[in-house]
Coordinates of C-alpha atoms and ligand atoms in Angstrom, one line a residue:
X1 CA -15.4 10.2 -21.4
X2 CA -13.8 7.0 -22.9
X3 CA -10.2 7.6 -24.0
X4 CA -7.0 5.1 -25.0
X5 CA -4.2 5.0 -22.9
X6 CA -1.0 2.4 -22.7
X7 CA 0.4 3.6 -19.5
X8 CA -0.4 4.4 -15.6
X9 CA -0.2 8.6 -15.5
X10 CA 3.0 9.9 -14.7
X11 CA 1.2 10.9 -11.4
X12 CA -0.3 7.1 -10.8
X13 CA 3.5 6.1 -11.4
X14 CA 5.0 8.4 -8.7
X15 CA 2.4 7.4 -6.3
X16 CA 2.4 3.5 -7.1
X17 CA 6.8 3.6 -6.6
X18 CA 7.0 6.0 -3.4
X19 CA 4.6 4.4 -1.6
X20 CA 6.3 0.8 -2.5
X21 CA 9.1 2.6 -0.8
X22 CA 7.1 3.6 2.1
X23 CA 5.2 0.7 2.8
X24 CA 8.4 -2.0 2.9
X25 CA 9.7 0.4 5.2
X26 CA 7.0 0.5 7.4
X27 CA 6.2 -3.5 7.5
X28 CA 10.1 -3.8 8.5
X29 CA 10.2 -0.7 10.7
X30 CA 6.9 -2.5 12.4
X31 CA 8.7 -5.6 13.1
X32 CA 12.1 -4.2 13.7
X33 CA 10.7 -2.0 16.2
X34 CA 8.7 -4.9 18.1
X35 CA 11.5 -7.2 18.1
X36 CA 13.7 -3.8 20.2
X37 CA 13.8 -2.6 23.7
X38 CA 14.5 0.8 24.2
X39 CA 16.3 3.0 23.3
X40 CA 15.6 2.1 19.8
X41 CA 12.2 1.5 20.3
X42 CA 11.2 5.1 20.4
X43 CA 12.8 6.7 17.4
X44 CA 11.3 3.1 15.1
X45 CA 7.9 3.9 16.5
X46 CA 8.3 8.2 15.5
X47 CA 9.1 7.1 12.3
X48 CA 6.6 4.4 12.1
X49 CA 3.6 7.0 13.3
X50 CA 4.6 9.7 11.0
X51 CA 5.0 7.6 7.8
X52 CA 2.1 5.6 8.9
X53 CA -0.3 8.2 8.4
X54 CA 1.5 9.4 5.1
X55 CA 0.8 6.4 3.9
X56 CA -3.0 7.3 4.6
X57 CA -3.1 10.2 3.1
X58 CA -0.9 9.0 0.0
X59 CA -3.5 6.2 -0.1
X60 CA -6.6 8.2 -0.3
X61 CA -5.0 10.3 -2.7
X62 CA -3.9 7.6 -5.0
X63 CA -7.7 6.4 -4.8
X64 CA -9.2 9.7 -6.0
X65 CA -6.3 10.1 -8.8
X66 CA -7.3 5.9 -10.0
X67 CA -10.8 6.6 -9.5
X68 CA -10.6 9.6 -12.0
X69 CA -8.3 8.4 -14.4
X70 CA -9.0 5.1 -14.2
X71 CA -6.2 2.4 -15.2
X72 CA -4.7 0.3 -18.1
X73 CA -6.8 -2.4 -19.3
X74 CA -5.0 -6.1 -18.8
X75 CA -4.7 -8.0 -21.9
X76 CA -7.4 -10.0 -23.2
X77 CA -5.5 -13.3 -23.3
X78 CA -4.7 -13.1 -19.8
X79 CA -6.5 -16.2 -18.1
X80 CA -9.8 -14.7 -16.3
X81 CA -8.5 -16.7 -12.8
X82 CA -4.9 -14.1 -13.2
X83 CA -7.5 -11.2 -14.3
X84 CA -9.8 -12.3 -10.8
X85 CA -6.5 -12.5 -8.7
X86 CA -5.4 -9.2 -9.9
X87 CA -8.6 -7.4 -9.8
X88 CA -8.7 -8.6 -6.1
X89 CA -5.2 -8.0 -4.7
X90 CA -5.3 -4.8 -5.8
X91 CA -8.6 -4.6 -3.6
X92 CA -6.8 -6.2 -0.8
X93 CA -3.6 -3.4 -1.3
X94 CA -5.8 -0.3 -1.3
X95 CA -7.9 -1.6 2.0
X96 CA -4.7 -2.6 3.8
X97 CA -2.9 0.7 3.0
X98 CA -6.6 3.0 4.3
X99 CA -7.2 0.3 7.2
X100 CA -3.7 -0.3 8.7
X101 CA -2.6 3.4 9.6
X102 CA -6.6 3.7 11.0
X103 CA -5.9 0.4 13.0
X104 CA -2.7 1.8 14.3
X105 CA -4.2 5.2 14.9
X106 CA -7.1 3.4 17.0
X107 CA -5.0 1.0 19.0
X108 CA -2.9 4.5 20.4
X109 CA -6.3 6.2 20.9
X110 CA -7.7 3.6 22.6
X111 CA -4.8 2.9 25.1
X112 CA -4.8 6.6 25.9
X113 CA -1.6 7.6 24.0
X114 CA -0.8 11.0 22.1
X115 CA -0.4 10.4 18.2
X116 CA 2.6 12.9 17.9
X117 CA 3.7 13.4 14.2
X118 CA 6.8 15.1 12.9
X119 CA 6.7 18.9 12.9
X120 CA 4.8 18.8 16.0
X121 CA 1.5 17.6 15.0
X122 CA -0.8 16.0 17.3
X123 CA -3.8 13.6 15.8
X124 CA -7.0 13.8 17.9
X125 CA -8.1 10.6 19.4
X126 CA -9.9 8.6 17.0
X127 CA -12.0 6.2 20.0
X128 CA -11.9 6.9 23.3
X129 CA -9.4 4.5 25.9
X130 CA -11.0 1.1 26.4
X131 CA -8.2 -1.7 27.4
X132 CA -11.1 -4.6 25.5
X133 CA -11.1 -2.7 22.3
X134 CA -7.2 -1.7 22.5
X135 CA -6.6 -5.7 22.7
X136 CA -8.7 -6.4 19.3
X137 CA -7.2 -3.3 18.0
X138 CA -3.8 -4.8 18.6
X139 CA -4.9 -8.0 17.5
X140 CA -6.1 -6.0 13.6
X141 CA -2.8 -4.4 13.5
X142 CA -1.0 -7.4 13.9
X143 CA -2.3 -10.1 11.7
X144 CA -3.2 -8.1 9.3
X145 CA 0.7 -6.8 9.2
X146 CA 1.7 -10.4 7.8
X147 CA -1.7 -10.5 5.5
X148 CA 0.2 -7.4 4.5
X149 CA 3.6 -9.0 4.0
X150 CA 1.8 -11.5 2.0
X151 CA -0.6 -9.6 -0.5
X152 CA 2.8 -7.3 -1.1
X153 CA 4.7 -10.9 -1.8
X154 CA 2.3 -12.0 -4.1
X155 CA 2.1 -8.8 -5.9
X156 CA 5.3 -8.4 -6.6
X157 CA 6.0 -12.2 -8.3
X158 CA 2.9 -11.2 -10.1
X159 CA 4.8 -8.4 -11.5
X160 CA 8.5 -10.3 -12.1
X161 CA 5.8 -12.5 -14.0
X162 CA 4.2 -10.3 -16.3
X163 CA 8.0 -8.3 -16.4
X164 CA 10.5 -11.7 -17.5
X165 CA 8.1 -14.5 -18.3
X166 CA 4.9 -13.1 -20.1
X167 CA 6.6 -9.8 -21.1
X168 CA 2.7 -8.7 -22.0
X169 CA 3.5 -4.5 -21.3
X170 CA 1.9 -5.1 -17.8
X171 CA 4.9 -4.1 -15.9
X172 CA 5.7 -1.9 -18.5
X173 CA 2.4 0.2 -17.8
X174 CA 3.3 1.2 -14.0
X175 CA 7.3 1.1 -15.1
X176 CA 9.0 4.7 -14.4
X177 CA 11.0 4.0 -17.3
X178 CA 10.0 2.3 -21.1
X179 CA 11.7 -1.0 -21.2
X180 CA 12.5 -1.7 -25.1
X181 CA 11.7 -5.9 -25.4
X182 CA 8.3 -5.7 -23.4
X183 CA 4.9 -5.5 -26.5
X184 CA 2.8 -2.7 -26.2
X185 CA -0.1 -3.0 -23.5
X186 CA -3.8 -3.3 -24.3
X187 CA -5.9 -0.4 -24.6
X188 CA -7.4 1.6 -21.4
X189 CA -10.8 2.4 -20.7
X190 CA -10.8 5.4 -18.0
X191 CA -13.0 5.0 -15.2
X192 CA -13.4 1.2 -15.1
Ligands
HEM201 C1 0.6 1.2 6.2 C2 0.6 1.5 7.5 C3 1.2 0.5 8.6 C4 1.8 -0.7 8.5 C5 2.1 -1.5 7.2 C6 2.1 -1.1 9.8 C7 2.8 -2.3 10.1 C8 3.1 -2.7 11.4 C9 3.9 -3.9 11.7 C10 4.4 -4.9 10.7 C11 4.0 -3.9 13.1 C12 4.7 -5.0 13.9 C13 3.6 -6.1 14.2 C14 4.3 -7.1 15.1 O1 5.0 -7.9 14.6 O2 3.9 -7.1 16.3 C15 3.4 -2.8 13.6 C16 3.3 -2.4 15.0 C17 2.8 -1.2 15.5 N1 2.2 -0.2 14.8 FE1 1.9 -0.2 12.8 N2 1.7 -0.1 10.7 C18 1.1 0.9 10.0 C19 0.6 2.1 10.5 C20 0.6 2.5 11.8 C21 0.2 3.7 12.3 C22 -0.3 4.9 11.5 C23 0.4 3.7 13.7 C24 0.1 4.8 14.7 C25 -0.3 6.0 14.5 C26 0.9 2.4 14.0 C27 1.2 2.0 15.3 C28 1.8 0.8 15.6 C29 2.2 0.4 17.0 C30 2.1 1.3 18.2 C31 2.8 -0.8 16.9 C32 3.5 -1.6 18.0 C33 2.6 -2.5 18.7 C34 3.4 -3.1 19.8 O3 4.3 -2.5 20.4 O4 3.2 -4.3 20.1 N3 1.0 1.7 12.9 N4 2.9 -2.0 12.6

């Protein structure tokens, strides 16, 4: 069913801001914790397991929810190479935020360490140990950290763009509050 709608769902905006939160604090738990020694090392690397996989499951939620009720429509006078660049960062986001916690989850399996979670839950291996594919694995999680870093970069200026220069309702879509001076977005075709 085609229907018209100005804004992300209220739902699509609690997902999108909470999981900003959660996935700065991951890329700077990740690189605070490899940049320790112990003692700290152990608490950074809890937290980073626990809200690591969170992140998964927010991620594969917030896929369902977009698949189902699809998302604002960018406006038509936005230049098709901007419309190509966001169409394919927000690619980029969704794959990174699915494939990083599965790399990290891998690289533990496959060097023969327990994924503890808070409240006591273990994850089951997801490969079995192999030192060759635990050095790939390690390789993944780390380059693709700073692709991270930079696809999360880029995304936000795109938004401080749309937010203070073109003023176009973009931000204003995915916004948790209505900002007065920004015009109305375009029109919203569910399920694109
Ligand atoms: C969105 C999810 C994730 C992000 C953004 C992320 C990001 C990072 C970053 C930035 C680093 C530091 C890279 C470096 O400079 O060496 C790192 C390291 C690490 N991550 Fe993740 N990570 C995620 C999920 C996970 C998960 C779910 C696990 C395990 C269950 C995990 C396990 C590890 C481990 C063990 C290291 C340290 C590797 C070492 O000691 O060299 N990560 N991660």
């Amino acid at each position: 069913m085609t229907f018209v709608r100005h804004r992300f769902s209220p739902l699509q905006r609690f997902l999108h801001w909470l999981m900003a939160i959660c996935i700065l604090a991951m890329l700077f738990i990740g690189v605070g914790m490899v940049s320790t020694i112990a003692p700290k090392y152990l608490p950074l690397i809890s937290i980073h397991k626990s809200l690591g996989i969170a992140i998964l499951v927010l991620a594969l939620i917030r896929l369902v929810v977009r698949l189902s009720y699809g998302v604002p429509a960018l406006p038509p006078d936005l230049p098709a190479p901007l419309k190509l660049a966001a169409d394919w960062s927000h690619y980029a986001l969704y794959a990174l935020m699915i494939v990083m916690p599965l790399l990290g989850w891998a690289m533990l399996s496959t060097a023969a360490y327990p994924v503890d979670l808070y409240g006591g839950i273990r994850l089951p291996a997801l490969l079995p140990q192999s030192d060759s594919l635990h050095t790939v694995l390690w390789g993944a999680h780390y380059y693709l950290a700073f692709a991270f870093f930079a696809v999360v970069l880029l995304h936000i200026a795109a938004a401080l763009f749309h937010a203070l220069v073109r003023r176009d309702g973009v931000f204003q879509a995915m916004a948790s509050v209505q900002l007065r001076d920004e015009v109305a977005p375009a029109e919203v075709v569910a399920g694109e």
